[in-house]
Coordinates of C-alpha atoms in Angstrom, one line a residue:
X620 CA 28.8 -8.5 6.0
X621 CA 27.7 -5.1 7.6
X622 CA 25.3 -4.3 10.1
X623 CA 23.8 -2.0 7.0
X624 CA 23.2 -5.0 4.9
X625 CA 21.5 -7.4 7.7
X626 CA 19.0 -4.2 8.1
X627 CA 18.5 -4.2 4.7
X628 CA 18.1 -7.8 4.2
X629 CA 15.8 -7.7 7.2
X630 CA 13.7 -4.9 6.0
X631 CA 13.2 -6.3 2.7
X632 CA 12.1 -9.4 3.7
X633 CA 9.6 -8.5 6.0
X634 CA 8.1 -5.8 3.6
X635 CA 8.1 -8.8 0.7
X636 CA 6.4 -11.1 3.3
X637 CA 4.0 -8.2 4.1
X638 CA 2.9 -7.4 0.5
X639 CA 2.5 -11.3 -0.5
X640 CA -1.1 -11.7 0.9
X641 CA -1.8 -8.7 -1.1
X642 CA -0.5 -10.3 -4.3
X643 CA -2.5 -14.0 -3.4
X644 CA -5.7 -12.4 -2.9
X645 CA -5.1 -10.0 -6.3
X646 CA -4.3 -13.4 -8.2
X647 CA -7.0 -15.6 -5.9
X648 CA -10.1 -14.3 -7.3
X649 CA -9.7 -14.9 -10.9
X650 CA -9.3 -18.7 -10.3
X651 CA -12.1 -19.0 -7.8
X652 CA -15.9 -19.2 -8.2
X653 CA -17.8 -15.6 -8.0
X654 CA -19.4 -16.7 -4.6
X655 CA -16.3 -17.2 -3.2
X656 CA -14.3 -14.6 -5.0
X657 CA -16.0 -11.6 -4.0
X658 CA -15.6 -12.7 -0.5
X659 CA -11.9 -13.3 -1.1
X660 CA -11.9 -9.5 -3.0
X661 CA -13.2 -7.6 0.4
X662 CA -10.4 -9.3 2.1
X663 CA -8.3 -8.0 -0.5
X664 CA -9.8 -4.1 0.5
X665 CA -9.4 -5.2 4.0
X666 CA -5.8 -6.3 4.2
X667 CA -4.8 -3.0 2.1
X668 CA -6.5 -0.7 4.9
X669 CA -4.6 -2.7 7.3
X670 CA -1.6 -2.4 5.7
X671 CA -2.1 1.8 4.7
X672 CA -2.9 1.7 8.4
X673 CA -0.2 0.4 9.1
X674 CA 2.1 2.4 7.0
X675 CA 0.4 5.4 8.2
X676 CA 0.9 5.0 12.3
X677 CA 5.1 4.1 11.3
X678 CA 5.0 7.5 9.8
X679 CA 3.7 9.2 12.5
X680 CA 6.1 7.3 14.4
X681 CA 9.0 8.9 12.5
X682 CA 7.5 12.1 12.8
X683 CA 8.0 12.0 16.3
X684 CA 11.3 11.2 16.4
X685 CA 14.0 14.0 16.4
X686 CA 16.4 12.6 14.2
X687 CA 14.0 11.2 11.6
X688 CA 14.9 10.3 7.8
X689 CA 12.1 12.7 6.9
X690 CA 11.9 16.6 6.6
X691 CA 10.1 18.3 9.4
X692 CA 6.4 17.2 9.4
X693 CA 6.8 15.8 6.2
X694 CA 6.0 12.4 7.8
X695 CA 3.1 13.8 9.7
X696 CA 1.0 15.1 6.8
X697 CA 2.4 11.4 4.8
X698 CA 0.8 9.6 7.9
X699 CA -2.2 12.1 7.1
X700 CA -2.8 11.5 3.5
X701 CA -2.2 7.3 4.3
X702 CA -5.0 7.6 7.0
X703 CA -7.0 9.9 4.8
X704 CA -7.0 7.5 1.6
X705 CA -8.0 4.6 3.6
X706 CA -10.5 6.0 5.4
X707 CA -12.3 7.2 2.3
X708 CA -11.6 4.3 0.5
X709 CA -13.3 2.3 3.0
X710 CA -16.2 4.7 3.0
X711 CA -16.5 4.7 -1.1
X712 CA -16.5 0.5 -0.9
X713 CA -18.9 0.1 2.0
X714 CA -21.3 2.9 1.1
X715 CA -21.3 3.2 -3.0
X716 CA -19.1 1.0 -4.5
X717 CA -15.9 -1.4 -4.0
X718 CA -14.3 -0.3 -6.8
X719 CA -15.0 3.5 -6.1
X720 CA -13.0 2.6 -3.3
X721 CA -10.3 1.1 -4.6
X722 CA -10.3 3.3 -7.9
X723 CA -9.3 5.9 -4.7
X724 CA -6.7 4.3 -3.2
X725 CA -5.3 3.3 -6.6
X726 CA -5.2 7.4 -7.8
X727 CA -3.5 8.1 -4.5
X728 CA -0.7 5.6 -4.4
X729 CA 0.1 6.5 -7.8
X730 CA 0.0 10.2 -6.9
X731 CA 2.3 9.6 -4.2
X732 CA 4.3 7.2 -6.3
X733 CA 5.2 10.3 -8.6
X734 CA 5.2 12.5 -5.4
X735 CA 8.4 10.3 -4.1
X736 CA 10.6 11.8 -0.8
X737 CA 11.9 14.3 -1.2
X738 CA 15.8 14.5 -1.1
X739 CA 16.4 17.7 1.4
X740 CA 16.4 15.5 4.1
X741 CA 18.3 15.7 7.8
X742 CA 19.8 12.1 7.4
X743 CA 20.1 11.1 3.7
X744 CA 17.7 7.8 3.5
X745 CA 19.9 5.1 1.6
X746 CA 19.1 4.2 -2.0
X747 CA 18.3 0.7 -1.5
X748 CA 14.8 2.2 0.8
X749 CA 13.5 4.4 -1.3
X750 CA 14.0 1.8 -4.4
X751 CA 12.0 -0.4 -1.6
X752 CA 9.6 1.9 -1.6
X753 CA 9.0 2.9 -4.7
X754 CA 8.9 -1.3 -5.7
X755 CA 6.4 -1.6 -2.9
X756 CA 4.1 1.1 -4.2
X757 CA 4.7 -0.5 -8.0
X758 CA 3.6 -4.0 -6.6
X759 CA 0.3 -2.8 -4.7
X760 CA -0.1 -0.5 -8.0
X761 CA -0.3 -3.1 -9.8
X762 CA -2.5 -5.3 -7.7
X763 CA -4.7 -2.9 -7.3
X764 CA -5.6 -2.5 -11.2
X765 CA -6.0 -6.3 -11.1
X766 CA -8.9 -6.1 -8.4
X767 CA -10.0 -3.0 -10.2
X768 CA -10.5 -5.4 -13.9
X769 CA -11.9 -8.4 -11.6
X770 CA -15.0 -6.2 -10.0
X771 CA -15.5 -4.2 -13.7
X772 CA -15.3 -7.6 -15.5
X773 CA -18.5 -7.2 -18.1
X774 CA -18.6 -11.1 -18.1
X775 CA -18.4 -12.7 -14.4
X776 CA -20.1 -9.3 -13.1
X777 CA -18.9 -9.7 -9.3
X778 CA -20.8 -6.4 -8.8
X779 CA -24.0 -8.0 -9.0
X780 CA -23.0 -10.4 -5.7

């Protein structure tokens, strides 16, 4: 094996051990009682800021760097719209609503799902990262629609807690 596929490998695997909180706490509340499931729903909002958070200071790393994968200030206004969606987010579900909040973040993961990178680039980004990417954004997608369907469920109403 190559040095490019131990990065890969590596990469991968912590971005898969990264998202699989997200995915237990997406899959935890439907098989929990409501008390304890809307507790274990705002840990679900919690751990996605931390993670868009996170997401959005590595991009403003990259944009710092001279020979970065990403146009110039591409990553910058990325890191931006990351910081900016979380932010927000975490405003809507504090002050209105949780799933204003997450009905947010949902519209502007998807939006940046169809936005993609863009493929002028100084160093070509390998296939395998942006498929990593794009299954990433899939995965929190998707768990995101599932918290979205747990706090608008007519019959358990979590709202109401």
């Amino acid at each position: 094996m190559n040095s490019n596929n131990f990065r890969e490998r590596y990469f991968k695997g912590r971005v898969y051990i990264t998202l699989a909180p997200a995915i237990f706490l997406a899959s935890c509340v439907w098989f929990t009682p409501n008390v304890v499931a809307t507790k274990l729903a705002h840990a679900f909002q919690l751990y996605l800021s931390l993670l868009l958070f996170f997401a959005s200071t590595y991009l403003w790393a990259q944009s710092k760097i001279t020979v970065s994968i990403f146009p110039d200030h591409f990553a910058f206004r990325l890191a931006l719209i990351l910081l900016l969606i979380a932010v927000v987010g975490g405003l809507l579900t504090f002050y209105l609503n949780p799933a204003y909040g997450l009905g947010l973040v949902l519209a502007g993961l998807l939006s940046l799902l169809f936005f993609g990178l863009p493929d002028q680039t100084k160093v070509q980004s390998p296939f395998w990262f942006k498929e990593l990417i794009r299954k990433s954004n899939i995965m929190l997608c998707i768990c995101l629609i599932v918290m979205l369907a747990y706090w608008l469920n007519p019959y358990s109403q979590p709202l109401s807690y």
